[in-house]
CSV table of C-alpha atoms in Angstrom, one decimal:
chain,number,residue,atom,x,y,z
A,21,UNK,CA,22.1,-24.1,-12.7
A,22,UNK,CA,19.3,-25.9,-10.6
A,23,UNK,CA,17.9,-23.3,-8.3
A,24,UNK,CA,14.9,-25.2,-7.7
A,25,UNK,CA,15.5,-25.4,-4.3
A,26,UNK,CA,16.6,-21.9,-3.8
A,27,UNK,CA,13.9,-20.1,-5.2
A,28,UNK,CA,11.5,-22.2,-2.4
A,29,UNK,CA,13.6,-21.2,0.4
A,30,UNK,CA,13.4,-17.2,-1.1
A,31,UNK,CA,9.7,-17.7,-0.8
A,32,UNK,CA,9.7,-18.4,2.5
A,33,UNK,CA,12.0,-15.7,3.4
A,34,UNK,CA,9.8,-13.5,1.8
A,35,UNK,CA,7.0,-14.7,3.8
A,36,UNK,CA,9.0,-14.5,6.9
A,37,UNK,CA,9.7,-11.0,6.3
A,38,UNK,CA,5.9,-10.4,5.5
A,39,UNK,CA,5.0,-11.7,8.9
A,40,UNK,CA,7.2,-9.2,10.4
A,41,UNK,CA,6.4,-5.9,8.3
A,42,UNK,CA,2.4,-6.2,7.8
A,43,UNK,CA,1.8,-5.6,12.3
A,44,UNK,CA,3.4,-2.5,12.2
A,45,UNK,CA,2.2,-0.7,8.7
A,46,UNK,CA,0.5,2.5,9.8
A,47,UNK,CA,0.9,2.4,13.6
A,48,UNK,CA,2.4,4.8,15.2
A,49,UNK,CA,6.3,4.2,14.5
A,50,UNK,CA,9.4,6.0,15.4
A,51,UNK,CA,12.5,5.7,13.7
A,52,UNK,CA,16.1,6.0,14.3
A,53,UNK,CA,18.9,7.8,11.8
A,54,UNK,CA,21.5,5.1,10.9
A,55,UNK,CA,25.5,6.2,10.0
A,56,UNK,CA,24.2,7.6,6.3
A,57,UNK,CA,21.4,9.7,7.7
A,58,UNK,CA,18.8,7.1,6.2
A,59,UNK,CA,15.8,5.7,8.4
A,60,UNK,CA,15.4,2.5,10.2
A,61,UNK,CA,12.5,1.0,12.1
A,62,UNK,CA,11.8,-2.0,14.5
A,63,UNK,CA,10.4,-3.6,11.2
A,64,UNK,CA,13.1,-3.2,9.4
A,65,UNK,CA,15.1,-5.1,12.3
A,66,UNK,CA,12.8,-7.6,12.7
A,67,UNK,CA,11.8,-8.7,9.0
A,68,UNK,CA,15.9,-9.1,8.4
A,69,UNK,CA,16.0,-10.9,11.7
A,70,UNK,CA,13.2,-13.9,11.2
A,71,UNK,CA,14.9,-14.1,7.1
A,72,UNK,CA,18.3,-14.9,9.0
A,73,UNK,CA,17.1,-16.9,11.3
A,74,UNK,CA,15.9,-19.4,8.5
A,75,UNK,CA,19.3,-19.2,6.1
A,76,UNK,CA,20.9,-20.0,9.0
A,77,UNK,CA,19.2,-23.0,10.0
A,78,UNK,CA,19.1,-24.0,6.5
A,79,UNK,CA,22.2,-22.5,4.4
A,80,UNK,CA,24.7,-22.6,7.6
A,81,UNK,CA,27.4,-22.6,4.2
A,82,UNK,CA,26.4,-19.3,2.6
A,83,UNK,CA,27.0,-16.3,3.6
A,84,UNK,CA,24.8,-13.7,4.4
A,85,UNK,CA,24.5,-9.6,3.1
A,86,UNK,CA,22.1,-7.8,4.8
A,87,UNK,CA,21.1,-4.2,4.8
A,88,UNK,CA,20.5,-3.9,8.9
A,89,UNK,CA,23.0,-6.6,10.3
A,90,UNK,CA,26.2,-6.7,7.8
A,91,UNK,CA,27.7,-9.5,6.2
A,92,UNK,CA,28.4,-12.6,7.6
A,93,UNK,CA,31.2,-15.3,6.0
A,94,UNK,CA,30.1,-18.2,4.2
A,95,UNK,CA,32.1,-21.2,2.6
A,96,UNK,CA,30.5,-22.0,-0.8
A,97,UNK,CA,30.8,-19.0,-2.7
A,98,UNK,CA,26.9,-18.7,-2.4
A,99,UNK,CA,25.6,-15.4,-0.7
A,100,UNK,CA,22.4,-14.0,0.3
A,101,UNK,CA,21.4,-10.4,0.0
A,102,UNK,CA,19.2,-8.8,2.0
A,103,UNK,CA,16.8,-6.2,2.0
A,104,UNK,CA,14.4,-5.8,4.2
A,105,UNK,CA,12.3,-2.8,3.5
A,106,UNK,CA,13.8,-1.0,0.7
A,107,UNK,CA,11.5,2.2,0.9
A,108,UNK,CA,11.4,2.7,4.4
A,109,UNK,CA,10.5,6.7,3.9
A,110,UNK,CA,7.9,5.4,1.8
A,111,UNK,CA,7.0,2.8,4.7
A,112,UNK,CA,7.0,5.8,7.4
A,113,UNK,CA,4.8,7.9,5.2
A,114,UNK,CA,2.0,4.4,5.0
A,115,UNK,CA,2.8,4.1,1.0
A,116,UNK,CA,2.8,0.6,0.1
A,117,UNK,CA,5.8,1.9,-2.5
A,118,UNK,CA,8.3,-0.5,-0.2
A,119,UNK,CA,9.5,-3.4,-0.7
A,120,UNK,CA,10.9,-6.5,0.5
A,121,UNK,CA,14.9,-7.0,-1.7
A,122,UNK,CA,16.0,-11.0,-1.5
A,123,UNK,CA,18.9,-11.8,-3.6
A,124,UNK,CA,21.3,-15.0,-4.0
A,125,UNK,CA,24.2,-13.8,-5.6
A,126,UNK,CA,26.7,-16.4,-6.9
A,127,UNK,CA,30.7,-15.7,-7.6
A,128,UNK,CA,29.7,-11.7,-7.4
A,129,UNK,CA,26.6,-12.3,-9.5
A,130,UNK,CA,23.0,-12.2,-9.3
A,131,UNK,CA,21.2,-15.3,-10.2
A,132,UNK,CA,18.0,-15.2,-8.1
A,133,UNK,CA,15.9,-11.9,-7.1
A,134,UNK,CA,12.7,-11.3,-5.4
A,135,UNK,CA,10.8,-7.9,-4.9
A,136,UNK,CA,8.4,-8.5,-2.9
A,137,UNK,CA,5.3,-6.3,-1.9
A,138,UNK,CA,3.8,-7.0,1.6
A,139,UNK,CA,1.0,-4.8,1.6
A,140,UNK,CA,-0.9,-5.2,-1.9
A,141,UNK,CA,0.3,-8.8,-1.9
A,142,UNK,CA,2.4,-8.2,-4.7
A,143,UNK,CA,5.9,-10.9,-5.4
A,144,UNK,CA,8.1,-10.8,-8.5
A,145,UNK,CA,10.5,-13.5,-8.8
A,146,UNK,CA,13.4,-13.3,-11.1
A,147,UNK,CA,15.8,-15.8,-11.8
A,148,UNK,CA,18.5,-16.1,-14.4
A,149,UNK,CA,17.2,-18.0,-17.5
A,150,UNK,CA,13.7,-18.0,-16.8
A,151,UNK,CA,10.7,-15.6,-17.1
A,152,UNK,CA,9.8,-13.0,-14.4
A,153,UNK,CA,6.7,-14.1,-12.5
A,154,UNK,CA,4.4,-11.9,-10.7
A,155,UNK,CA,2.2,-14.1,-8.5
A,156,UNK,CA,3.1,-16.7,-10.2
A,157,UNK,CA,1.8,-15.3,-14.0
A,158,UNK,CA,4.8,-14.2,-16.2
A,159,UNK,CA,5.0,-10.3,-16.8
A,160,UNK,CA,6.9,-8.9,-19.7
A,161,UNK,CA,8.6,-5.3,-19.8
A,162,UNK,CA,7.2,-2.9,-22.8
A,163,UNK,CA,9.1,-1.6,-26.1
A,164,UNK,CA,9.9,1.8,-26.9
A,165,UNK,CA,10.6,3.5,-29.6
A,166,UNK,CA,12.6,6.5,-28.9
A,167,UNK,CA,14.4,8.1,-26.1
A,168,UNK,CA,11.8,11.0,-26.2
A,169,UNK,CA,9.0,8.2,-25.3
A,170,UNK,CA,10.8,7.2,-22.4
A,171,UNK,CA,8.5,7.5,-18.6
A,172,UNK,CA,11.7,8.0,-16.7
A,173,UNK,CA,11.9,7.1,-12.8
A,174,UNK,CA,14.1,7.5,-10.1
A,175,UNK,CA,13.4,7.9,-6.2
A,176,UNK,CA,14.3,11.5,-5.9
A,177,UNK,CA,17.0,14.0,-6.8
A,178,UNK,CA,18.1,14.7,-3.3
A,179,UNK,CA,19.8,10.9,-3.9
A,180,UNK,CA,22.2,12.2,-6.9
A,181,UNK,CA,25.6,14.4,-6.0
A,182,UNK,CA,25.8,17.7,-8.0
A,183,UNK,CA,27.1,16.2,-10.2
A,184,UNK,CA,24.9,13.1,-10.7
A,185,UNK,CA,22.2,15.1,-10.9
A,186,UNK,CA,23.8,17.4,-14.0
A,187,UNK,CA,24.0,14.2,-15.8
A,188,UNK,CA,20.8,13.0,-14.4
A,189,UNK,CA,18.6,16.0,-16.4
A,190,UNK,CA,20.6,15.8,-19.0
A,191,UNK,CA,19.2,12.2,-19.4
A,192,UNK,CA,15.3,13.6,-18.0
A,193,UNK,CA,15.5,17.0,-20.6
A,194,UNK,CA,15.6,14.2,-23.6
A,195,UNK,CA,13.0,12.1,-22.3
A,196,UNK,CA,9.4,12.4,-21.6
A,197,UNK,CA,9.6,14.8,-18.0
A,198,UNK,CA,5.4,15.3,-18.2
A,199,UNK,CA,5.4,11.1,-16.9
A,200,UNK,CA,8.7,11.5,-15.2
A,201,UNK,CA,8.0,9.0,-12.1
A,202,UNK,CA,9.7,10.8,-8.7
A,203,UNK,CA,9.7,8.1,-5.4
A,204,UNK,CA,9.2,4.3,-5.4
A,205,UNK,CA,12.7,2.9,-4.3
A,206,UNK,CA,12.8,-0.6,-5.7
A,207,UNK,CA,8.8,-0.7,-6.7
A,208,UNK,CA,10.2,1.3,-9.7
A,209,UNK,CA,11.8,-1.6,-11.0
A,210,UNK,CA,8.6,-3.7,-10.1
A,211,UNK,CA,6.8,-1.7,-12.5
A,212,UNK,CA,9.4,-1.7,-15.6
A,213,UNK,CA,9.4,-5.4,-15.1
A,214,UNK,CA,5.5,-5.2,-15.4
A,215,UNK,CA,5.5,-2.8,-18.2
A,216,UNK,CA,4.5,0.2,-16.8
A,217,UNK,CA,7.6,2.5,-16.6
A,218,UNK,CA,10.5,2.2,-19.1
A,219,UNK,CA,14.1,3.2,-17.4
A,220,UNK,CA,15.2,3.9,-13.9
A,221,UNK,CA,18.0,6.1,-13.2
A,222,UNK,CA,19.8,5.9,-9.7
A,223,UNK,CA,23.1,6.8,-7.9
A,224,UNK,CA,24.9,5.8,-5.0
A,225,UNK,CA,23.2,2.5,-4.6
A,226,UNK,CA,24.7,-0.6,-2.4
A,227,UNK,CA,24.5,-4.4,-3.0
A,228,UNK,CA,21.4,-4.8,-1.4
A,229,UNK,CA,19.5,-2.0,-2.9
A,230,UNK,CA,20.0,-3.4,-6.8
A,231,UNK,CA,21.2,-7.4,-6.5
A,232,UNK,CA,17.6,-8.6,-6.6
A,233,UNK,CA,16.4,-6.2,-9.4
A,234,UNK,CA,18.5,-7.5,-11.5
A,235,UNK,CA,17.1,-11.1,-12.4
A,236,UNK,CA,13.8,-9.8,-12.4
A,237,UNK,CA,14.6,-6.9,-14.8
A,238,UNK,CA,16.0,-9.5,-17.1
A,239,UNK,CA,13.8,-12.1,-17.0
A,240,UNK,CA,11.1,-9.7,-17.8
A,241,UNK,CA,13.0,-8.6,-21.3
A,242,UNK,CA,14.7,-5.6,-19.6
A,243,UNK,CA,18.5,-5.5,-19.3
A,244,UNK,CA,20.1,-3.6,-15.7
A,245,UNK,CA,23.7,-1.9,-15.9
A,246,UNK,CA,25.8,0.5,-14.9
A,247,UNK,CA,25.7,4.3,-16.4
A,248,UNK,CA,28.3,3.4,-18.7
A,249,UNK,CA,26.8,0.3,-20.1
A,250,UNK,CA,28.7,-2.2,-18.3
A,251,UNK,CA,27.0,-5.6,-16.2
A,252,UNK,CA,26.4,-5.2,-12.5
A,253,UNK,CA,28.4,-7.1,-10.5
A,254,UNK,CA,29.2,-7.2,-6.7
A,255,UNK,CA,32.0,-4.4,-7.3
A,256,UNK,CA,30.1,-2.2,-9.1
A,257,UNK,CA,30.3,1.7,-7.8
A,258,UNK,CA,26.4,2.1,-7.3
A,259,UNK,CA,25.3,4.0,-10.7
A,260,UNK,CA,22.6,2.0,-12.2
A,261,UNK,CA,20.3,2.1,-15.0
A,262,UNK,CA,17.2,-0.1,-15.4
A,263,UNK,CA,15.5,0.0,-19.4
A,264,UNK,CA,12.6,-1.9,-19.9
A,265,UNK,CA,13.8,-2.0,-24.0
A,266,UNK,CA,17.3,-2.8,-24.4
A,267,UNK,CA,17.6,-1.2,-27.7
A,268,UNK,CA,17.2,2.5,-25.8
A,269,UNK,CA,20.9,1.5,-23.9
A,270,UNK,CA,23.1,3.1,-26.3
A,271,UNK,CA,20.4,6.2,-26.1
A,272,UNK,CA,20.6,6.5,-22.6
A,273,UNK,CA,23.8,6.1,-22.1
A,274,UNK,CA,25.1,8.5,-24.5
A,275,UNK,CA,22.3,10.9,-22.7
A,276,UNK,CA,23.8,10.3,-19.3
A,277,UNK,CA,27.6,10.9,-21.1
A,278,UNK,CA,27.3,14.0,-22.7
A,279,UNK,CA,25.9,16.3,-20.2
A,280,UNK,CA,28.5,19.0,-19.2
């Protein structure tokens, strides 16, 4: 598959949706409460906005995901998933722990992902088959050894269900809690790709909040799934895992599995 092309235009969505977040970082913002009780701000609005503005003046065929304006219908079996702040507490709060989620997702599955990072100027690009880039220089995900090694990470337990978040601690109680990583949203993933944090754990997730992790996860060494081991696909019920070392999946799962 030739996305040559594709990953150019994700660039320039991402830079679109830079132009639109940076003016507004700490200034006084106020937010609204969307349907699920979660935050949403004029930059939020307007970075999806100026990214579909360009896919439709240049991919009038695919269709369109996004978090803030729905789906829209496209004809080649091509569609683009949109994030445009993942983190937006984070962005409320003036942490640069936010980040910009562009996906192209291809018969259900993710072949393209970027995470990008408007504030410390920070851009992983993912793409199926090839090495993660971070700025352009490749990044790698780090080994480890045991289950009890693990630097665990997910953006809070007030995201899991009760009973989520039994499972959840069964999976944190056989880790390494003293570096467990609480907040981040999808800079989490930024880091496992970079090496720096070795599984995320998160429930209740939509398209949009995981399609673009997934190609840079995997083209960093990492593997993405859900909590029972299985590939994520467009269907998938929102329980995913993120492991830097895919020899700790069997661990992790069977962590997850066995708490009662």
């Amino acid at each position: 598959m030739n996305l040559t092309a594709d990953i150019a235009l994700a660039h320039r969505l991402a830079d679109a949706a830079r132009a639109a977040i940076r003016p507004h970082f700490r200034t006084p913002m106020t937010s609204e409460r969307k349907g699920d009780a979660t935050p949403v701000t004029l930059a939020d609005r307007a970075a999806e906005e100026a990214m579909r503005a360009i896919l439709s003046a240049e991919r009038p065929d695919d269709a369109v995901h996004g978090e803030e304006f729905g789906a829209s219908n496209g004809t080649s079996g091509r569609t683009w998933v949109l994030d445009p702040i993942d983190g937006t507490t984070a962005f409320l709060a003036g942490r640069p722990l936010f980040g910009t989620l562009i996906a192209l997702v291809v018969e259900g599955w993710p072949v393209l992902g970027v995470i990008d990072q408007a504030i410390l100027d920070e851009r992983w690009v993912g793409v199926t088959g090839q090495q993660t880039m971070l700025n352009g220089q490749p990044v790698h995900c780090r080994p480890c050894p045991s289950l009890a090694e693990v630097a665990l990470a997910t953006t809070g337990p007030h995201y899991f269900d009760d009973h989520d978040g039994a499972h959840f601690m069964g999976l944190a109680a056989k880790t390494d809690h003293r570096r467990m990583v609480m907040g981040g949203d999808c800079y989490n993933y930024a880091m496992l790709a970079s090496g720096h944090i070795d599984v995320v754990c998160e429930a209740n997730l939509k398209l949009h909040d995981w399609a673009a992790l997934v190609p840079v996860v995997e083209g960093a060494g990492g593997t993405m799934c859900d909590w029972n081991g299985e590939p994520l696909h467009a269907a998938s019920d929102g329980h995913v895992l993120a492991l830097g070392d895919p020899a700790r999946l069997d661990d992790v799962v069977e962590a997850l599995a066995c708490h009662h």
